Amino acid sequence: MPVELRDARSEDAFAIAAIYRHYVLSSAATMEIEPPGEQEMRRRMEDVREHGLPFLVAVEEDEIVGYGYATSFRPRPGYRFTVEDSIYLRADCAGRGLGRRLLEAVMHACREAGRKQMVAVIGGNNSSSIALHSALGFVTAGVLHDIGWKFDRPQNITFMQCEL
């Protein structure tokens, strides 16, 4: 089935929240403990757009099967050219190249928006995310050991970086 990538819309917030909920509850990909609801996801989408950054969805047969976006890496002005990416897929859609398409599109939009560097902050032992980012030119910048805490145990955070 063909998958369309497009800008996220307000009405996509429910599906986006449902995809993210899976990761919050079952993985260390995010250090959030409580899944945000539809309203909070809508607020986050608006915040991304207010900063001139992309928030994209992957749509297959009128269903959201993944999403990706970029946020400012840090709030201080000296970091204004650096962004952090986030890519999430519906659990049954992994391994089909959708993550790569979303990340490529987010990277392209960030280049167009004048950003210079992209950082990936990868939680837990997420070898598939590390492989995806490596395939698109990211290099490991470092690992913070036991910096996160989820599922009653410490979690490492891997930082990867790519010049846009």
mmCIF file of N, CA, C and O in Angstrom, residues 56-155:
data_model
loop_
_atom_site.group_PDB
_atom_site.id
_atom_site.type_symbol
_atom_site.label_atom_id
_atom_site.label_comp_id
_atom_site.label_asym_id
_atom_site.label_seq_id
_atom_site.Cartn_x
_atom_site.Cartn_y
_atom_site.Cartn_z
ATOM 1 N N LEU A 56 5.113 15.757 11.024
ATOM 2 C CA LEU A 56 4.590 15.017 9.881
ATOM 3 C C LEU A 56 3.916 13.722 10.313
ATOM 4 O O LEU A 56 4.268 13.147 11.353
ATOM 5 N N VAL A 57 2.976 13.259 9.515
ATOM 6 C CA VAL A 57 2.366 11.952 9.731
ATOM 7 C C VAL A 57 2.520 11.109 8.471
ATOM 8 O O VAL A 57 2.605 11.635 7.358
ATOM 9 N N ALA A 58 2.551 9.804 8.682
ATOM 10 C CA ALA A 58 2.524 8.834 7.592
ATOM 11 C C ALA A 58 1.116 8.255 7.562
ATOM 12 O O ALA A 58 0.613 7.785 8.592
ATOM 13 N N VAL A 59 0.477 8.316 6.398
ATOM 14 C CA VAL A 59 -0.909 7.890 6.265
ATOM 15 C C VAL A 59 -0.989 6.762 5.241
ATOM 16 O O VAL A 59 -0.484 6.881 4.121
ATOM 17 N N GLU A 60 -1.655 5.676 5.642
ATOM 18 C CA GLU A 60 -1.878 4.534 4.759
ATOM 19 C C GLU A 60 -3.355 4.168 4.844
ATOM 20 O O GLU A 60 -3.856 3.897 5.941
ATOM 21 N N GLU A 61 -4.020 4.176 3.727
ATOM 22 C CA GLU A 61 -5.461 3.865 3.673
ATOM 23 C C GLU A 61 -6.242 4.679 4.708
ATOM 24 O O GLU A 61 -7.036 4.145 5.480
ATOM 25 N N ASP A 62 -5.981 5.959 4.738
ATOM 26 C CA ASP A 62 -6.663 6.914 5.628
ATOM 27 C C ASP A 62 -6.390 6.691 7.113
ATOM 28 O O ASP A 62 -7.108 7.207 7.965
ATOM 29 N N GLU A 63 -5.376 5.922 7.455
ATOM 30 C CA GLU A 63 -5.016 5.706 8.856
ATOM 31 C C GLU A 63 -3.607 6.223 9.107
ATOM 32 O O GLU A 63 -2.712 6.023 8.281
ATOM 33 N N ILE A 64 -3.417 6.861 10.262
ATOM 34 C CA ILE A 64 -2.090 7.319 10.667
ATOM 35 C C ILE A 64 -1.309 6.090 11.118
ATOM 36 O O ILE A 64 -1.722 5.383 12.041
ATOM 37 N N VAL A 65 -0.177 5.828 10.466
ATOM 38 C CA VAL A 65 0.640 4.664 10.807
ATOM 39 C C VAL A 65 1.982 5.063 11.416
ATOM 40 O O VAL A 65 2.774 4.205 11.801
ATOM 41 N N GLY A 66 2.238 6.363 11.483
ATOM 42 C CA GLY A 66 3.468 6.832 12.099
ATOM 43 C C GLY A 66 3.516 8.339 12.070
ATOM 44 O O GLY A 66 2.713 8.993 11.395
ATOM 45 N N TYR A 67 4.460 8.884 12.819
ATOM 46 C CA TYR A 67 4.646 10.326 12.808
ATOM 47 C C TYR A 67 6.079 10.663 13.181
ATOM 48 O O TYR A 67 6.795 9.856 13.776
ATOM 49 N N GLY A 68 6.486 11.848 12.777
ATOM 50 C CA GLY A 68 7.824 12.317 13.088
ATOM 51 C C GLY A 68 7.830 13.828 13.170
ATOM 52 O O GLY A 68 7.046 14.494 12.491
ATOM 53 N N TYR A 69 8.698 14.352 14.015
ATOM 54 C CA TYR A 69 8.765 15.797 14.175
ATOM 55 C C TYR A 69 10.130 16.190 14.704
ATOM 56 O O TYR A 69 10.948 15.336 15.078
ATOM 57 N N ALA A 70 10.371 17.481 14.738
ATOM 58 C CA ALA A 70 11.599 18.015 15.323
ATOM 59 C C ALA A 70 11.219 19.100 16.315
ATOM 60 O O ALA A 70 10.247 19.827 16.115
ATOM 61 N N THR A 71 12.000 19.178 17.379
ATOM 62 C CA THR A 71 11.837 20.235 18.370
ATOM 63 C C THR A 71 13.182 20.917 18.558
ATOM 64 O O THR A 71 14.227 20.371 18.169
ATOM 65 N N SER A 72 13.163 22.074 19.161
ATOM 66 C CA SER A 72 14.414 22.734 19.507
ATOM 67 C C SER A 72 15.169 21.827 20.468
ATOM 68 O O SER A 72 14.583 21.246 21.380
ATOM 69 N N PHE A 73 16.477 21.732 20.278
ATOM 70 C CA PHE A 73 17.285 20.866 21.133
ATOM 71 C C PHE A 73 17.320 21.390 22.566
ATOM 72 O O PHE A 73 17.132 20.639 23.516
ATOM 73 N N ARG A 74 17.549 22.668 22.713
ATOM 74 C CA ARG A 74 17.552 23.332 24.017
ATOM 75 C C ARG A 74 16.944 24.708 23.823
ATOM 76 O O ARG A 74 16.985 25.261 22.726
ATOM 77 N N PRO A 75 16.409 25.324 24.877
ATOM 78 C CA PRO A 75 15.702 26.598 24.703
ATOM 79 C C PRO A 75 16.592 27.839 24.559
ATOM 80 O O PRO A 75 16.125 28.862 24.077
ATOM 81 N N ARG A 76 17.844 27.767 24.924
ATOM 82 C CA ARG A 76 18.697 28.956 24.882
ATOM 83 C C ARG A 76 19.054 29.329 23.445
ATOM 84 O O ARG A 76 19.224 28.471 22.586
ATOM 85 N N PRO A 77 19.173 30.634 23.175
ATOM 86 C CA PRO A 77 19.402 31.109 21.798
ATOM 87 C C PRO A 77 20.638 30.529 21.117
ATOM 88 O O PRO A 77 20.658 30.380 19.901
ATOM 89 N N GLY A 78 21.639 30.193 21.876
ATOM 90 C CA GLY A 78 22.846 29.634 21.284
ATOM 91 C C GLY A 78 22.633 28.283 20.617
ATOM 92 O O GLY A 78 23.461 27.841 19.821
ATOM 93 N N TYR A 79 21.513 27.635 20.919
ATOM 94 C CA TYR A 79 21.181 26.337 20.314
ATOM 95 C C TYR A 79 20.148 26.471 19.194
ATOM 96 O O TYR A 79 19.611 25.472 18.735
ATOM 97 N N ARG A 80 19.878 27.667 18.746
ATOM 98 C CA ARG A 80 18.759 27.902 17.823
ATOM 99 C C ARG A 80 18.876 27.168 16.486
ATOM 100 O O ARG A 80 17.878 27.008 15.792
ATOM 101 N N PHE A 81 20.067 26.734 16.107
ATOM 102 C CA PHE A 81 20.223 26.030 14.836
ATOM 103 C C PHE A 81 20.252 24.506 15.005
ATOM 104 O O PHE A 81 20.481 23.779 14.048
ATOM 105 N N THR A 82 20.022 24.037 16.228
ATOM 106 C CA THR A 82 20.076 22.603 16.515
ATOM 107 C C THR A 82 18.697 22.099 16.917
ATOM 108 O O THR A 82 18.013 22.722 17.724
ATOM 109 N N VAL A 83 18.299 20.975 16.331
ATOM 110 C CA VAL A 83 17.001 20.373 16.615
ATOM 111 C C VAL A 83 17.185 18.932 17.063
ATOM 112 O O VAL A 83 18.227 18.319 16.833
ATOM 113 N N GLU A 84 16.136 18.407 17.686
ATOM 114 C CA GLU A 84 16.085 17.010 18.099
ATOM 115 C C GLU A 84 14.929 16.346 17.366
ATOM 116 O O GLU A 84 13.838 16.902 17.297
ATOM 117 N N ASP A 85 15.179 15.168 16.812
ATOM 118 C CA ASP A 85 14.105 14.478 16.086
ATOM 119 C C ASP A 85 13.402 13.464 16.970
ATOM 120 O O ASP A 85 13.954 12.988 17.961
ATOM 121 N N SER A 86 12.171 13.148 16.594
ATOM 122 C CA SER A 86 11.384 12.081 17.211
ATOM 123 C C SER A 86 10.601 11.387 16.112
ATOM 124 O O SER A 86 9.935 12.048 15.312
ATOM 125 N N ILE A 87 10.699 10.066 16.082
ATOM 126 C CA ILE A 87 10.008 9.253 15.076
ATOM 127 C C ILE A 87 9.312 8.100 15.800
ATOM 128 O O ILE A 87 9.950 7.380 16.575
ATOM 129 N N TYR A 88 8.024 7.942 15.551
ATOM 130 C CA TYR A 88 7.262 6.850 16.166
ATOM 131 C C TYR A 88 6.360 6.209 15.106
ATOM 132 O O TYR A 88 5.720 6.915 14.331
ATOM 133 N N LEU A 89 6.333 4.877 15.115
ATOM 134 C CA LEU A 89 5.501 4.120 14.179
ATOM 135 C C LEU A 89 4.484 3.288 14.940
ATOM 136 O O LEU A 89 4.759 2.826 16.061
ATOM 137 N N ARG A 90 3.344 3.074 14.315
ATOM 138 C CA ARG A 90 2.389 2.134 14.886
ATOM 139 C C ARG A 90 3.110 0.787 15.000
ATOM 140 O O ARG A 90 3.861 0.404 14.085
ATOM 141 N N ALA A 91 2.904 0.084 16.090
ATOM 142 C CA ALA A 91 3.673 -1.134 16.379
ATOM 143 C C ALA A 91 3.641 -2.152 15.243
ATOM 144 O O ALA A 91 4.635 -2.813 14.966
ATOM 145 N N ASP A 92 2.527 -2.272 14.547
ATOM 146 C CA ASP A 92 2.416 -3.264 13.473
ATOM 147 C C ASP A 92 3.008 -2.775 12.151
ATOM 148 O O ASP A 92 2.946 -3.490 11.149
ATOM 149 N N CYS A 93 3.599 -1.598 12.134
ATOM 150 C CA CYS A 93 4.126 -1.035 10.886
ATOM 151 C C CYS A 93 5.645 -0.902 10.887
ATOM 152 O O CYS A 93 6.217 -0.339 9.943
ATOM 153 N N ALA A 94 6.312 -1.403 11.907
ATOM 154 C CA ALA A 94 7.773 -1.323 11.972
ATOM 155 C C ALA A 94 8.397 -2.258 10.935
ATOM 156 O O ALA A 94 7.792 -3.249 10.532
ATOM 157 N N GLY A 95 9.596 -1.915 10.504
ATOM 158 C CA GLY A 95 10.348 -2.770 9.595
ATOM 159 C C GLY A 95 9.969 -2.651 8.133
ATOM 160 O O GLY A 95 10.375 -3.474 7.315
ATOM 161 N N ARG A 96 9.219 -1.616 7.779
ATOM 162 C CA ARG A 96 8.786 -1.433 6.392
ATOM 163 C C ARG A 96 9.417 -0.212 5.730
ATOM 164 O O ARG A 96 9.019 0.158 4.632
ATOM 165 N N GLY A 97 10.343 0.437 6.394
ATOM 166 C CA GLY A 97 10.989 1.615 5.825
ATOM 167 C C GLY A 97 10.278 2.926 6.115
ATOM 168 O O GLY A 97 10.700 3.976 5.644
ATOM 169 N N LEU A 98 9.195 2.869 6.890
ATOM 170 C CA LEU A 98 8.443 4.095 7.184
ATOM 171 C C LEU A 98 9.237 5.043 8.077
ATOM 172 O O LEU A 98 9.181 6.256 7.908
ATOM 173 N N GLY A 99 9.961 4.482 9.045
ATOM 174 C CA GLY A 99 10.777 5.316 9.920
ATOM 175 C C GLY A 99 11.815 6.088 9.135
ATOM 176 O O GLY A 99 12.031 7.284 9.359
ATOM 177 N N ARG A 100 12.436 5.426 8.183
ATOM 178 C CA ARG A 100 13.438 6.085 7.341
ATOM 179 C C ARG A 100 12.808 7.210 6.525
ATOM 180 O O ARG A 100 13.350 8.300 6.441
ATOM 181 N N ARG A 101 11.655 6.930 5.926
ATOM 182 C CA ARG A 101 10.982 7.968 5.124
ATOM 183 C C ARG A 101 10.610 9.169 5.981
ATOM 184 O O ARG A 101 10.789 10.320 5.566
ATOM 185 N N LEU A 102 10.086 8.907 7.171
ATOM 186 C CA LEU A 102 9.724 10.005 8.062
ATOM 187 C C LEU A 102 10.951 10.797 8.488
ATOM 188 O O LEU A 102 10.939 12.030 8.442
ATOM 189 N N LEU A 103 12.008 10.105 8.901
ATOM 190 C CA LEU A 103 13.213 10.818 9.348
ATOM 191 C C LEU A 103 13.830 11.615 8.202
ATOM 192 O O LEU A 103 14.239 12.766 8.401
ATOM 193 N N GLU A 104 13.889 11.044 7.015
ATOM 194 C CA GLU A 104 14.414 11.799 5.860
ATOM 195 C C GLU A 104 13.592 13.067 5.625
ATOM 196 O O GLU A 104 14.153 14.137 5.361
ATOM 197 N N ALA A 105 12.281 12.949 5.709
ATOM 198 C CA ALA A 105 11.410 14.106 5.480
ATOM 199 C C ALA A 105 11.578 15.160 6.572
ATOM 200 O O ALA A 105 11.599 16.359 6.290
ATOM 201 N N VAL A 106 11.704 14.731 7.819
ATOM 202 C CA VAL A 106 11.922 15.669 8.925
ATOM 203 C C VAL A 106 13.271 16.370 8.748
ATOM 204 O O VAL A 106 13.377 17.587 8.923
ATOM 205 N N MET A 107 14.290 15.613 8.383
ATOM 206 C CA MET A 107 15.615 16.210 8.161
ATOM 207 C C MET A 107 15.563 17.244 7.038
ATOM 208 O O MET A 107 16.113 18.342 7.169
ATOM 209 N N HIS A 108 14.896 16.896 5.952
ATOM 210 C CA HIS A 108 14.784 17.823 4.821
ATOM 211 C C HIS A 108 14.076 19.113 5.241
ATOM 212 O O HIS A 108 14.525 20.214 4.926
ATOM 213 N N ALA A 109 12.966 18.978 5.947
ATOM 214 C CA ALA A 109 12.214 20.160 6.385
ATOM 215 C C ALA A 109 13.052 21.024 7.327
ATOM 216 O O ALA A 109 12.974 22.254 7.275
ATOM 217 N N CYS A 110 13.846 20.402 8.169
ATOM 218 C CA CYS A 110 14.699 21.168 9.084
ATOM 219 C C CYS A 110 15.804 21.900 8.334
ATOM 220 O O CYS A 110 16.138 23.043 8.671
ATOM 221 N N ARG A 111 16.367 21.256 7.314
ATOM 222 C CA ARG A 111 17.350 21.961 6.462
ATOM 223 C C ARG A 111 16.710 23.182 5.821
ATOM 224 O O ARG A 111 17.285 24.267 5.804
ATOM 225 N N GLU A 112 15.511 22.985 5.281
ATOM 226 C CA GLU A 112 14.792 24.084 4.632
ATOM 227 C C GLU A 112 14.486 25.209 5.619
ATOM 228 O O GLU A 112 14.406 26.373 5.227
ATOM 229 N N ALA A 113 14.321 24.869 6.880
ATOM 230 C CA ALA A 113 14.026 25.858 7.923
ATOM 231 C C ALA A 113 15.305 26.505 8.467
ATOM 232 O O ALA A 113 15.241 27.297 9.400
ATOM 233 N N GLY A 114 16.448 26.163 7.889
ATOM 234 C CA GLY A 114 17.702 26.799 8.274
ATOM 235 C C GLY A 114 18.420 26.179 9.452
ATOM 236 O O GLY A 114 19.383 26.755 9.970
ATOM 237 N N ARG A 115 18.002 24.992 9.880
ATOM 238 C CA ARG A 115 18.689 24.344 10.991
ATOM 239 C C ARG A 115 19.963 23.683 10.486
ATOM 240 O O ARG A 115 20.050 23.267 9.331
ATOM 241 N N LYS A 116 20.956 23.565 11.356
ATOM 242 C CA LYS A 116 22.289 23.090 10.951
ATOM 243 C C LYS A 116 22.655 21.717 11.507
ATOM 244 O O LYS A 116 23.437 21.000 10.899
ATOM 245 N N GLN A 117 22.143 21.381 12.687
ATOM 246 C CA GLN A 117 22.478 20.117 13.344
ATOM 247 C C GLN A 117 21.200 19.454 13.837
ATOM 248 O O GLN A 117 20.261 20.125 14.246
ATOM 249 N N MET A 118 21.211 18.112 13.818
ATOM 250 C CA MET A 118 20.102 17.354 14.380
ATOM 251 C C MET A 118 20.668 16.360 15.377
ATOM 252 O O MET A 118 21.689 15.722 15.119
ATOM 253 N N VAL A 119 20.001 16.252 16.513
ATOM 254 C CA VAL A 119 20.393 15.340 17.576
ATOM 255 C C VAL A 119 19.279 14.314 17.757
ATOM 256 O O VAL A 119 18.098 14.665 17.737
ATOM 257 N N ALA A 120 19.691 13.067 17.948
ATOM 258 C CA ALA A 120 18.758 12.007 18.316
ATOM 259 C C ALA A 120 19.064 11.626 19.759
ATOM 260 O O ALA A 120 20.222 11.415 20.110
ATOM 261 N N VAL A 121 18.037 11.570 20.571
ATOM 262 C CA VAL A 121 18.178 11.180 21.973
ATOM 263 C C VAL A 121 17.426 9.850 22.108
ATOM 264 O O VAL A 121 16.202 9.827 22.124
ATOM 265 N N ILE A 122 18.191 8.760 22.163
ATOM 266 C CA ILE A 122 17.612 7.424 22.036
ATOM 267 C C ILE A 122 17.657 6.720 23.391
ATOM 268 O O ILE A 122 18.736 6.461 23.933
ATOM 269 N N GLY A 123 16.474 6.417 23.908
ATOM 270 C CA GLY A 123 16.370 5.802 25.229
ATOM 271 C C GLY A 123 16.449 4.299 25.191
ATOM 272 O O GLY A 123 16.011 3.655 24.235
ATOM 273 N N GLY A 124 17.034 3.742 26.247
ATOM 274 C CA GLY A 124 17.090 2.293 26.410
ATOM 275 C C GLY A 124 18.005 1.624 25.406
ATOM 276 O O GLY A 124 18.864 2.250 24.792
ATOM 277 N N ASN A 125 17.793 0.352 25.227
ATOM 278 C CA ASN A 125 18.588 -0.442 24.292
ATOM 279 C C ASN A 125 17.815 -0.534 22.974
ATOM 280 O O ASN A 125 17.263 -1.571 22.636
ATOM 281 N N ASN A 126 17.776 0.572 22.249
ATOM 282 C CA ASN A 126 16.949 0.670 21.046
ATOM 283 C C ASN A 126 17.826 0.545 19.805
ATOM 284 O O ASN A 126 18.122 1.524 19.124
ATOM 285 N N SER A 127 18.255 -0.674 19.519
ATOM 286 C CA SER A 127 19.181 -0.905 18.403
ATOM 287 C C SER A 127 18.564 -0.534 17.053
ATOM 288 O O SER A 127 19.279 -0.104 16.147
ATOM 289 N N SER A 128 17.259 -0.668 16.897
ATOM 290 C CA SER A 128 16.645 -0.318 15.607
ATOM 291 C C SER A 128 16.687 1.190 15.374
ATOM 292 O O SER A 128 16.928 1.642 14.253
ATOM 293 N N SER A 129 16.494 1.985 16.405
ATOM 294 C CA SER A 129 16.584 3.438 16.250
ATOM 295 C C SER A 129 18.021 3.862 15.984
ATOM 296 O O SER A 129 18.273 4.740 15.152
ATOM 297 N N ILE A 130 18.971 3.223 16.665
ATOM 298 C CA ILE A 130 20.378 3.526 16.420
ATOM 299 C C ILE A 130 20.747 3.177 14.977
ATOM 300 O O ILE A 130 21.406 3.951 14.288
ATOM 301 N N ALA A 131 20.281 2.032 14.492
ATOM 302 C CA ALA A 131 20.572 1.618 13.110
ATOM 303 C C ALA A 131 19.932 2.585 12.106
ATOM 304 O O ALA A 131 20.562 2.953 11.106
ATOM 305 N N LEU A 132 18.690 2.994 12.352
ATOM 306 C CA LEU A 132 18.021 3.942 11.467
ATOM 307 C C LEU A 132 18.811 5.239 11.379
ATOM 308 O O LEU A 132 19.090 5.738 10.281
ATOM 309 N N HIS A 133 19.160 5.791 12.504
ATOM 310 C CA HIS A 133 19.888 7.062 12.504
ATOM 311 C C HIS A 133 21.265 6.911 11.868
ATOM 312 O O HIS A 133 21.697 7.774 11.096
ATOM 313 N N SER A 134 21.950 5.806 12.144
ATOM 314 C CA SER A 134 23.263 5.560 11.525
ATOM 315 C C SER A 134 23.147 5.514 10.004
ATOM 316 O O SER A 134 23.989 6.069 9.291
ATOM 317 N N ALA A 135 22.107 4.868 9.508
ATOM 318 C CA ALA A 135 21.908 4.741 8.062
ATOM 319 C C ALA A 135 21.721 6.094 7.386
ATOM 320 O O ALA A 135 21.979 6.233 6.185
ATOM 321 N N LEU A 136 21.268 7.084 8.147
ATOM 322 C CA LEU A 136 21.039 8.412 7.576
ATOM 323 C C LEU A 136 22.128 9.412 7.958
ATOM 324 O O LEU A 136 21.932 10.621 7.857
ATOM 325 N N GLY A 137 23.272 8.909 8.386
ATOM 326 C CA GLY A 137 24.433 9.776 8.590
ATOM 327 C C GLY A 137 24.671 10.251 10.007
ATOM 328 O O GLY A 137 25.600 11.031 10.251
ATOM 329 N N PHE A 138 23.894 9.802 10.967
ATOM 330 C CA PHE A 138 24.121 10.182 12.358
ATOM 331 C C PHE A 138 25.299 9.379 12.908
ATOM 332 O O PHE A 138 25.494 8.223 12.552
ATOM 333 N N VAL A 139 26.058 10.009 13.775
ATOM 334 C CA VAL A 139 27.147 9.335 14.469
ATOM 335 C C VAL A 139 26.869 9.403 15.972
ATOM 336 O O VAL A 139 26.253 10.356 16.455
ATOM 337 N N THR A 140 27.339 8.402 16.679
ATOM 338 C CA THR A 140 27.146 8.398 18.123
ATOM 339 C C THR A 140 28.017 9.484 18.744
ATOM 340 O O THR A 140 29.221 9.522 18.532
ATOM 341 N N ALA A 141 27.384 10.341 19.510
ATOM 342 C CA ALA A 141 28.086 11.425 20.188
ATOM 343 C C ALA A 141 28.410 11.051 21.623
ATOM 344 O O ALA A 141 29.283 11.647 22.242
ATOM 345 N N GLY A 142 27.697 10.073 22.165
ATOM 346 C CA GLY A 142 27.961 9.627 23.527
ATOM 347 C C GLY A 142 26.794 8.878 24.112
ATOM 348 O O GLY A 142 25.689 8.882 23.567
ATOM 349 N N VAL A 143 27.062 8.230 25.217
ATOM 350 C CA VAL A 143 26.035 7.488 25.947
ATOM 351 C C VAL A 143 26.064 7.969 27.394
ATOM 352 O O VAL A 143 27.120 8.005 28.020
ATOM 353 N N LEU A 144 24.898 8.337 27.886
ATOM 354 C CA LEU A 144 24.752 8.668 29.301
ATOM 355 C C LEU A 144 24.224 7.410 29.981
ATOM 356 O O LEU A 144 23.106 6.965 29.708
ATOM 357 N N HIS A 145 25.035 6.817 30.818
ATOM 358 C CA HIS A 145 24.696 5.539 31.446
ATOM 359 C C HIS A 145 23.805 5.744 32.664
ATOM 360 O O HIS A 145 24.068 6.606 33.503
ATOM 361 N N ASP A 146 22.742 4.957 32.718
ATOM 362 C CA ASP A 146 21.826 4.935 33.864
ATOM 363 C C ASP A 146 21.233 6.312 34.181
ATOM 364 O O ASP A 146 20.898 6.602 35.325
ATOM 365 N N ILE A 147 21.054 7.146 33.177
ATOM 366 C CA ILE A 147 20.556 8.520 33.378
ATOM 367 C C ILE A 147 19.035 8.572 33.463
ATOM 368 O O ILE A 147 18.477 9.464 34.087
ATOM 369 N N GLY A 148 18.374 7.633 32.815
ATOM 370 C CA GLY A 148 16.914 7.557 32.878
ATOM 371 C C GLY A 148 16.481 6.451 33.827
ATOM 372 O O GLY A 148 17.280 5.583 34.185
ATOM 373 N N TRP A 149 15.217 6.506 34.228
ATOM 374 C CA TRP A 149 14.688 5.467 35.109
ATOM 375 C C TRP A 149 13.290 5.101 34.639
ATOM 376 O O TRP A 149 12.388 5.938 34.633
ATOM 377 N N LYS A 150 13.144 3.855 34.212
ATOM 378 C CA LYS A 150 11.848 3.399 33.733
ATOM 379 C C LYS A 150 11.777 1.886 33.915
ATOM 380 O O LYS A 150 12.800 1.200 33.786
ATOM 381 N N PHE A 151 10.586 1.383 34.183
ATOM 382 C CA PHE A 151 10.367 -0.041 34.418
ATOM 383 C C PHE A 151 11.203 -0.548 35.586
ATOM 384 O O PHE A 151 11.760 -1.644 35.544
ATOM 385 N N ASP A 152 11.331 0.295 36.603
ATOM 386 C CA ASP A 152 12.043 -0.053 37.841
ATOM 387 C C ASP A 152 13.521 -0.391 37.628
ATOM 388 O O ASP A 152 14.097 -1.183 38.381
ATOM 389 N N ARG A 153 14.106 0.225 36.601
ATOM 390 C CA ARG A 153 15.539 0.018 36.401
ATOM 391 C C ARG A 153 16.135 1.214 35.656
ATOM 392 O O ARG A 153 15.429 1.942 34.956
ATOM 393 N N PRO A 154 17.430 1.408 35.784
ATOM 394 C CA PRO A 154 18.079 2.519 35.087
ATOM 395 C C PRO A 154 18.118 2.268 33.579
ATOM 396 O O PRO A 154 18.154 1.118 33.131
ATOM 397 N N GLN A 155 18.097 3.353 32.829
ATOM 398 C CA GLN A 155 18.113 3.279 31.367
ATOM 399 C C GLN A 155 19.229 4.177 30.829
ATOM 400 O O GLN A 155 19.412 5.304 31.295
#
